[in-house]
Amino acid sequence: MIAIDTNLLVYAHRRESQAHGVAFGILRTLAEGDSAWAIPWPCCYEFLSVVTNPPDLEGSRHIAGTGLATDRSLDRVAFK
């Protein structure tokens, strides 16, 4: 089972992203292929939150209704 991450969904959605083509291609390959895949429920919520709440001018992204913000520098962290 392949689990689709929020970042992949966001990059596939945002055409202005440098990673759009690759992310969209991965999703298309999965959708048209025979491999089992799924989008975990938390990733659906995160995707909707990210694409409907633009970042503020200071570079932080506020998490709606919580008073919390995430630092945009974390968007560049990659885990291997």
PDB file of N, CA and C in Angstrom:
ATOM      1  N   MET A   1       0.848  -1.177   0.000  1.00  0.00           N
ATOM      2  CA  MET A   1       0.000   0.000   0.000  1.00  0.00           C
ATOM      3  C   MET A   1       0.894   1.240   0.000  1.00  0.00           C
ATOM      4  N   ILE A   2       0.634   2.150  -0.904  1.00  0.00           N
ATOM      5  CA  ILE A   2       1.356   3.412  -0.994  1.00  0.00           C
ATOM      6  C   ILE A   2       0.480   4.491  -0.374  1.00  0.00           C
ATOM      7  N   ALA A   3       1.022   5.221   0.595  1.00  0.00           N
ATOM      8  CA  ALA A   3       0.304   6.325   1.230  1.00  0.00           C
ATOM      9  C   ALA A   3       0.762   7.639   0.596  1.00  0.00           C
ATOM     10  N   ILE A   4      -0.183   8.420   0.144  1.00  0.00           N
ATOM     11  CA  ILE A   4       0.113   9.703  -0.498  1.00  0.00           C
ATOM     12  C   ILE A   4       0.276  10.771   0.578  1.00  0.00           C
ATOM     13  N   ASP A   5       1.382  11.504   0.528  1.00  0.00           N
ATOM     14  CA  ASP A   5       1.698  12.542   1.489  1.00  0.00           C
ATOM     15  C   ASP A   5       1.066  13.872   1.090  1.00  0.00           C
ATOM     16  N   THR A   6       0.797  14.707   2.079  1.00  0.00           N
ATOM     17  CA  THR A   6       0.229  16.033   1.848  1.00  0.00           C
ATOM     18  C   THR A   6       1.065  16.846   0.868  1.00  0.00           C
ATOM     19  N   ASN A   7       2.378  16.819   1.015  1.00  0.00           N
ATOM     20  CA  ASN A   7       3.238  17.620   0.141  1.00  0.00           C
ATOM     21  C   ASN A   7       3.061  17.241  -1.321  1.00  0.00           C
ATOM     22  N   LEU A   8       2.927  15.968  -1.596  1.00  0.00           N
ATOM     23  CA  LEU A   8       2.725  15.521  -2.966  1.00  0.00           C
ATOM     24  C   LEU A   8       1.420  16.086  -3.519  1.00  0.00           C
ATOM     25  N   LEU A   9       0.378  16.065  -2.718  1.00  0.00           N
ATOM     26  CA  LEU A   9      -0.908  16.618  -3.138  1.00  0.00           C
ATOM     27  C   LEU A   9      -0.815  18.121  -3.404  1.00  0.00           C
ATOM     28  N   VAL A  10      -0.152  18.835  -2.508  1.00  0.00           N
ATOM     29  CA  VAL A  10      -0.018  20.290  -2.655  1.00  0.00           C
ATOM     30  C   VAL A  10       0.781  20.626  -3.909  1.00  0.00           C
ATOM     31  N   TYR A  11       1.908  19.958  -4.122  1.00  0.00           N
ATOM     32  CA  TYR A  11       2.724  20.245  -5.305  1.00  0.00           C
ATOM     33  C   TYR A  11       1.987  19.899  -6.592  1.00  0.00           C
ATOM     34  N   ALA A  12       1.214  18.824  -6.577  1.00  0.00           N
ATOM     35  CA  ALA A  12       0.451  18.459  -7.765  1.00  0.00           C
ATOM     36  C   ALA A  12      -0.662  19.466  -8.035  1.00  0.00           C
ATOM     37  N   HIS A  13      -1.172  20.083  -6.998  1.00  0.00           N
ATOM     38  CA  HIS A  13      -2.251  21.069  -7.123  1.00  0.00           C
ATOM     39  C   HIS A  13      -1.744  22.437  -7.581  1.00  0.00           C
ATOM     40  N   ARG A  14      -0.601  22.851  -7.064  1.00  0.00           N
ATOM     41  CA  ARG A  14      -0.082  24.195  -7.335  1.00  0.00           C
ATOM     42  C   ARG A  14       0.788  24.197  -8.590  1.00  0.00           C
ATOM     43  N   ARG A  15       0.214  24.696  -9.660  1.00  0.00           N
ATOM     44  CA  ARG A  15       0.925  24.715 -10.945  1.00  0.00           C
ATOM     45  C   ARG A  15       2.157  25.595 -10.933  1.00  0.00           C
ATOM     46  N   GLU A  16       2.221  26.580 -10.039  1.00  0.00           N
ATOM     47  CA  GLU A  16       3.379  27.470  -9.971  1.00  0.00           C
ATOM     48  C   GLU A  16       4.575  26.820  -9.263  1.00  0.00           C
ATOM     49  N   SER A  17       4.353  25.685  -8.637  1.00  0.00           N
ATOM     50  CA  SER A  17       5.421  24.983  -7.932  1.00  0.00           C
ATOM     51  C   SER A  17       6.408  24.357  -8.912  1.00  0.00           C
ATOM     52  N   GLN A  18       7.682  24.418  -8.581  1.00  0.00           N
ATOM     53  CA  GLN A  18       8.711  23.788  -9.412  1.00  0.00           C
ATOM     54  C   GLN A  18       8.524  22.270  -9.446  1.00  0.00           C
ATOM     55  N   ALA A  19       7.914  21.727  -8.405  1.00  0.00           N
ATOM     56  CA  ALA A  19       7.737  20.279  -8.316  1.00  0.00           C
ATOM     57  C   ALA A  19       6.390  19.820  -8.888  1.00  0.00           C
ATOM     58  N   HIS A  20       5.625  20.742  -9.460  1.00  0.00           N
ATOM     59  CA  HIS A  20       4.284  20.401  -9.952  1.00  0.00           C
ATOM     60  C   HIS A  20       4.300  19.243 -10.956  1.00  0.00           C
ATOM     61  N   GLY A  21       5.118  19.340 -11.975  1.00  0.00           N
ATOM     62  CA  GLY A  21       5.134  18.320 -13.021  1.00  0.00           C
ATOM     63  C   GLY A  21       5.455  16.931 -12.500  1.00  0.00           C
ATOM     64  N   VAL A  22       6.448  16.855 -11.639  1.00  0.00           N
ATOM     65  CA  VAL A  22       6.849  15.564 -11.076  1.00  0.00           C
ATOM     66  C   VAL A  22       5.747  15.019 -10.169  1.00  0.00           C
ATOM     67  N   ALA A  23       5.215  15.876  -9.294  1.00  0.00           N
ATOM     68  CA  ALA A  23       4.173  15.437  -8.365  1.00  0.00           C
ATOM     69  C   ALA A  23       2.913  15.005  -9.117  1.00  0.00           C
ATOM     70  N   PHE A  24       2.504  15.783 -10.107  1.00  0.00           N
ATOM     71  CA  PHE A  24       1.324  15.447 -10.893  1.00  0.00           C
ATOM     72  C   PHE A  24       1.539  14.122 -11.625  1.00  0.00           C
ATOM     73  N   GLY A  25       2.745  13.937 -12.152  1.00  0.00           N
ATOM     74  CA  GLY A  25       3.071  12.696 -12.849  1.00  0.00           C
ATOM     75  C   GLY A  25       3.004  11.481 -11.938  1.00  0.00           C
ATOM     76  N   ILE A  26       3.486  11.629 -10.722  1.00  0.00           N
ATOM     77  CA  ILE A  26       3.432  10.525  -9.758  1.00  0.00           C
ATOM     78  C   ILE A  26       1.983  10.157  -9.454  1.00  0.00           C
ATOM     79  N   LEU A  27       1.160  11.169  -9.199  1.00  0.00           N
ATOM     80  CA  LEU A  27      -0.250  10.895  -8.907  1.00  0.00           C
ATOM     81  C   LEU A  27      -0.967  10.274 -10.095  1.00  0.00           C
ATOM     82  N   ARG A  28      -0.670  10.758 -11.284  1.00  0.00           N
ATOM     83  CA  ARG A  28      -1.303  10.191 -12.481  1.00  0.00           C
ATOM     84  C   ARG A  28      -0.898   8.724 -12.656  1.00  0.00           C
ATOM     85  N   THR A  29       0.385   8.440 -12.456  1.00  0.00           N
ATOM     86  CA  THR A  29       0.876   7.063 -12.585  1.00  0.00           C
ATOM     87  C   THR A  29       0.181   6.144 -11.584  1.00  0.00           C
ATOM     88  N   LEU A  30       0.039   6.615 -10.345  1.00  0.00           N
ATOM     89  CA  LEU A  30      -0.647   5.809  -9.333  1.00  0.00           C
ATOM     90  C   LEU A  30      -2.119   5.627  -9.686  1.00  0.00           C
ATOM     91  N   ALA A  31      -2.774   6.708 -10.099  1.00  0.00           N
ATOM     92  CA  ALA A  31      -4.209   6.636 -10.408  1.00  0.00           C
ATOM     93  C   ALA A  31      -4.497   5.700 -11.580  1.00  0.00           C
ATOM     94  N   GLU A  32      -3.586   5.667 -12.534  1.00  0.00           N
ATOM     95  CA  GLU A  32      -3.796   4.842 -13.724  1.00  0.00           C
ATOM     96  C   GLU A  32      -3.183   3.457 -13.606  1.00  0.00           C
ATOM     97  N   GLY A  33      -2.436   3.225 -12.531  1.00  0.00           N
ATOM     98  CA  GLY A  33      -1.727   1.955 -12.377  1.00  0.00           C
ATOM     99  C   GLY A  33      -2.499   0.925 -11.577  1.00  0.00           C
ATOM    100  N   ASP A  34      -1.818  -0.171 -11.293  1.00  0.00           N
ATOM    101  CA  ASP A  34      -2.424  -1.294 -10.578  1.00  0.00           C
ATOM    102  C   ASP A  34      -2.008  -1.369  -9.110  1.00  0.00           C
ATOM    103  N   SER A  35      -1.087  -0.492  -8.687  1.00  0.00           N
ATOM    104  CA  SER A  35      -0.622  -0.518  -7.299  1.00  0.00           C
ATOM    105  C   SER A  35      -1.703  -0.012  -6.359  1.00  0.00           C
ATOM    106  N   ALA A  36      -1.727  -0.594  -5.165  1.00  0.00           N
ATOM    107  CA  ALA A  36      -2.665  -0.134  -4.139  1.00  0.00           C
ATOM    108  C   ALA A  36      -2.130   1.156  -3.525  1.00  0.00           C
ATOM    109  N   TRP A  37      -2.986   2.173  -3.426  1.00  0.00           N
ATOM    110  CA  TRP A  37      -2.583   3.443  -2.832  1.00  0.00           C
ATOM    111  C   TRP A  37      -3.766   4.073  -2.125  1.00  0.00           C
ATOM    112  N   ALA A  38      -3.474   4.994  -1.235  1.00  0.00           N
ATOM    113  CA  ALA A  38      -4.528   5.676  -0.484  1.00  0.00           C
ATOM    114  C   ALA A  38      -4.012   7.023  -0.001  1.00  0.00           C
ATOM    115  N   ILE A  39      -4.941   7.910   0.286  1.00  0.00           N
ATOM    116  CA  ILE A  39      -4.619   9.193   0.908  1.00  0.00           C
ATOM    117  C   ILE A  39      -5.127   9.116   2.340  1.00  0.00           C
ATOM    118  N   PRO A  40      -4.214   9.110   3.325  1.00  0.00           N
ATOM    119  CA  PRO A  40      -4.655   9.052   4.717  1.00  0.00           C
ATOM    120  C   PRO A  40      -5.538  10.262   5.056  1.00  0.00           C
ATOM    121  N   TRP A  41      -6.555  10.058   5.874  1.00  0.00           N
ATOM    122  CA  TRP A  41      -7.467  11.130   6.231  1.00  0.00           C
ATOM    123  C   TRP A  41      -6.740  12.381   6.727  1.00  0.00           C
ATOM    124  N   PRO A  42      -5.725  12.297   7.614  1.00  0.00           N
ATOM    125  CA  PRO A  42      -5.034  13.509   8.044  1.00  0.00           C
ATOM    126  C   PRO A  42      -4.426  14.287   6.868  1.00  0.00           C
ATOM    127  N   CYS A  43      -3.993  13.590   5.832  1.00  0.00           N
ATOM    128  CA  CYS A  43      -3.420  14.272   4.668  1.00  0.00           C
ATOM    129  C   CYS A  43      -4.494  15.024   3.881  1.00  0.00           C
ATOM    130  N   CYS A  44      -5.702  14.508   3.859  1.00  0.00           N
ATOM    131  CA  CYS A  44      -6.811  15.230   3.207  1.00  0.00           C
ATOM    132  C   CYS A  44      -7.063  16.544   3.928  1.00  0.00           C
ATOM    133  N   TYR A  45      -7.128  16.487   5.249  1.00  0.00           N
ATOM    134  CA  TYR A  45      -7.351  17.687   6.049  1.00  0.00           C
ATOM    135  C   TYR A  45      -6.203  18.675   5.870  1.00  0.00           C
ATOM    136  N   GLU A  46      -4.964  18.180   5.945  1.00  0.00           N
ATOM    137  CA  GLU A  46      -3.798  19.054   5.794  1.00  0.00           C
ATOM    138  C   GLU A  46      -3.786  19.710   4.421  1.00  0.00           C
ATOM    139  N   PHE A  47      -4.088  18.943   3.374  1.00  0.00           N
ATOM    140  CA  PHE A  47      -4.125  19.490   2.021  1.00  0.00           C
ATOM    141  C   PHE A  47      -5.128  20.638   1.936  1.00  0.00           C
ATOM    142  N   LEU A  48      -6.334  20.410   2.417  1.00  0.00           N
ATOM    143  CA  LEU A  48      -7.349  21.466   2.375  1.00  0.00           C
ATOM    144  C   LEU A  48      -6.931  22.685   3.183  1.00  0.00           C
ATOM    145  N   SER A  49      -6.294  22.465   4.314  1.00  0.00           N
ATOM    146  CA  SER A  49      -5.835  23.568   5.139  1.00  0.00           C
ATOM    147  C   SER A  49      -4.763  24.390   4.429  1.00  0.00           C
ATOM    148  N   VAL A  50      -3.814  23.720   3.806  1.00  0.00           N
ATOM    149  CA  VAL A  50      -2.707  24.413   3.132  1.00  0.00           C
ATOM    150  C   VAL A  50      -3.195  25.193   1.921  1.00  0.00           C
ATOM    151  N   VAL A  51      -4.015  24.591   1.092  1.00  0.00           N
ATOM    152  CA  VAL A  51      -4.398  25.262  -0.156  1.00  0.00           C
ATOM    153  C   VAL A  51      -5.481  26.316   0.035  1.00  0.00           C
ATOM    154  N   THR A  52      -6.152  26.328   1.191  1.00  0.00           N
ATOM    155  CA  THR A  52      -7.173  27.341   1.420  1.00  0.00           C
ATOM    156  C   THR A  52      -6.736  28.430   2.383  1.00  0.00           C
ATOM    157  N   ASN A  53      -5.551  28.309   2.961  1.00  0.00           N
ATOM    158  CA  ASN A  53      -5.021  29.320   3.878  1.00  0.00           C
ATOM    159  C   ASN A  53      -3.660  29.783   3.386  1.00  0.00           C
ATOM    160  N   PRO A  54      -3.619  30.870   2.609  1.00  0.00           N
ATOM    161  CA  PRO A  54      -2.336  31.349   2.079  1.00  0.00           C
ATOM    162  C   PRO A  54      -1.403  31.793   3.199  1.00  0.00           C
ATOM    163  N   PRO A  55      -0.090  31.716   2.967  1.00  0.00           N
ATOM    164  CA  PRO A  55       0.875  32.158   3.984  1.00  0.00           C
ATOM    165  C   PRO A  55       0.766  33.661   4.192  1.00  0.00           C
ATOM    166  N   ASP A  56       1.105  34.113   5.402  1.00  0.00           N
ATOM    167  CA  ASP A  56       1.080  35.557   5.633  1.00  0.00           C
ATOM    168  C   ASP A  56       2.367  36.192   5.105  1.00  0.00           C
ATOM    169  N   LEU A  57       2.461  37.521   5.199  1.00  0.00           N
ATOM    170  CA  LEU A  57       3.589  38.244   4.618  1.00  0.00           C
ATOM    171  C   LEU A  57       4.902  38.017   5.346  1.00  0.00           C
ATOM    172  N   GLU A  58       4.854  37.530   6.579  1.00  0.00           N
ATOM    173  CA  GLU A  58       6.078  37.312   7.353  1.00  0.00           C
ATOM    174  C   GLU A  58       6.673  35.934   7.115  1.00  0.00           C
ATOM    175  N   GLY A  59       6.028  35.103   6.318  1.00  0.00           N
ATOM    176  CA  GLY A  59       6.579  33.795   6.004  1.00  0.00           C
ATOM    177  C   GLY A  59       6.119  32.673   6.910  1.00  0.00           C
ATOM    178  N   SER A  60       5.186  32.954   7.805  1.00  0.00           N
ATOM    179  CA  SER A  60       4.628  31.899   8.641  1.00  0.00           C
ATOM    180  C   SER A  60       3.268  31.523   8.112  1.00  0.00           C
ATOM    181  N   ARG A  61       2.885  30.318   8.325  1.00  0.00           N
ATOM    182  CA  ARG A  61       1.570  29.862   7.913  1.00  0.00           C
ATOM    183  C   ARG A  61       0.774  29.618   9.193  1.00  0.00           C
ATOM    184  N   HIS A  62      -0.312  30.335   9.372  1.00  0.00           N
ATOM    185  CA  HIS A  62      -1.133  30.193  10.571  1.00  0.00           C
ATOM    186  C   HIS A  62      -2.077  29.016  10.399  1.00  0.00           C
ATOM    187  N   ILE A  63      -2.212  28.257  11.459  1.00  0.00           N
ATOM    188  CA  ILE A  63      -3.106  27.118  11.442  1.00  0.00           C
ATOM    189  C   ILE A  63      -4.465  27.623  11.911  1.00  0.00           C
ATOM    190  N   ALA A  64      -5.431  27.606  11.017  1.00  0.00           N
ATOM    191  CA  ALA A  64      -6.739  28.211  11.249  1.00  0.00           C
ATOM    192  C   ALA A  64      -7.353  27.771  12.574  1.00  0.00           C
ATOM    193  N   GLY A  65      -7.798  28.749  13.354  1.00  0.00           N
ATOM    194  CA  GLY A  65      -8.529  28.474  14.575  1.00  0.00           C
ATOM    195  C   GLY A  65      -7.691  28.062  15.765  1.00  0.00           C
ATOM    196  N   THR A  66      -6.372  28.007  15.633  1.00  0.00           N
ATOM    197  CA  THR A  66      -5.555  27.528  16.743  1.00  0.00           C
ATOM    198  C   THR A  66      -4.673  28.610  17.347  1.00  0.00           C
ATOM    199  N   GLY A  67      -4.424  29.698  16.612  1.00  0.00           N
ATOM    200  CA  GLY A  67      -3.487  30.699  17.084  1.00  0.00           C
ATOM    201  C   GLY A  67      -2.042  30.263  16.915  1.00  0.00           C
ATOM    202  N   LEU A  68      -1.818  29.112  16.269  1.00  0.00           N
ATOM    203  CA  LEU A  68      -0.472  28.592  16.048  1.00  0.00           C
ATOM    204  C   LEU A  68      -0.004  28.915  14.637  1.00  0.00           C
ATOM    205  N   ALA A  69       1.300  28.911  14.450  1.00  0.00           N
ATOM    206  CA  ALA A  69       1.859  29.124  13.122  1.00  0.00           C
ATOM    207  C   ALA A  69       3.044  28.189  12.931  1.00  0.00           C
ATOM    208  N   THR A  70       3.277  27.801  11.697  1.00  0.00           N
ATOM    209  CA  THR A  70       4.452  26.990  11.384  1.00  0.00           C
ATOM    210  C   THR A  70       5.432  27.844  10.608  1.00  0.00           C
ATOM    211  N   ASP A  71       6.702  27.639  10.827  1.00  0.00           N
ATOM    212  CA  ASP A  71       7.735  28.378  10.123  1.00  0.00           C
ATOM    213  C   ASP A  71       7.885  27.802   8.731  1.00  0.00           C
ATOM    214  N   ARG A  72       7.868  28.661   7.706  1.00  0.00           N
ATOM    215  CA  ARG A  72       7.949  28.192   6.331  1.00  0.00           C
ATOM    216  C   ARG A  72       9.293  27.532   6.043  1.00  0.00           C
ATOM    217  N   SER A  73      10.317  27.796   6.845  1.00  0.00           N
ATOM    218  CA  SER A  73      11.608  27.153   6.603  1.00  0.00           C
ATOM    219  C   SER A  73      11.500  25.637   6.764  1.00  0.00           C
ATOM    220  N   LEU A  74      10.516  25.170   7.522  1.00  0.00           N
ATOM    221  CA  LEU A  74      10.316  23.728   7.682  1.00  0.00           C
ATOM    222  C   LEU A  74       9.864  23.076   6.389  1.00  0.00           C
ATOM    223  N   ASP A  75       9.295  23.868   5.449  1.00  0.00           N
ATOM    224  CA  ASP A  75       8.870  23.316   4.172  1.00  0.00           C
ATOM    225  C   ASP A  75      10.042  22.768   3.365  1.00  0.00           C
ATOM    226  N   ARG A  76      11.252  23.218   3.686  1.00  0.00           N
ATOM    227  CA  ARG A  76      12.424  22.800   2.917  1.00  0.00           C
ATOM    228  C   ARG A  76      13.124  21.588   3.516  1.00  0.00           C
ATOM    229  N   VAL A  77      12.637  21.109   4.640  1.00  0.00           N
ATOM    230  CA  VAL A  77      13.259  19.962   5.301  1.00  0.00           C
ATOM    231  C   VAL A  77      12.849  18.683   4.562  1.00  0.00           C
ATOM    232  N   ALA A  78      13.807  17.865   4.264  1.00  0.00           N
ATOM    233  CA  ALA A  78      13.526  16.589   3.608  1.00  0.00           C
ATOM    234  C   ALA A  78      14.016  15.460   4.499  1.00  0.00           C
ATOM    235  N   PHE A  79      13.239  14.432   4.612  1.00  0.00           N
ATOM    236  CA  PHE A  79      13.599  13.272   5.415  1.00  0.00           C
ATOM    237  C   PHE A  79      13.863  12.105   4.483  1.00  0.00           C
ATOM    238  N   LYS A  80      14.910  11.367   4.769  1.00  0.00           N
ATOM    239  CA  LYS A  80      15.262  10.212   3.946  1.00  0.00           C
ATOM    240  C   LYS A  80      15.125   8.957   4.759  1.00  0.00           C
TER     241      LYS A  80
END
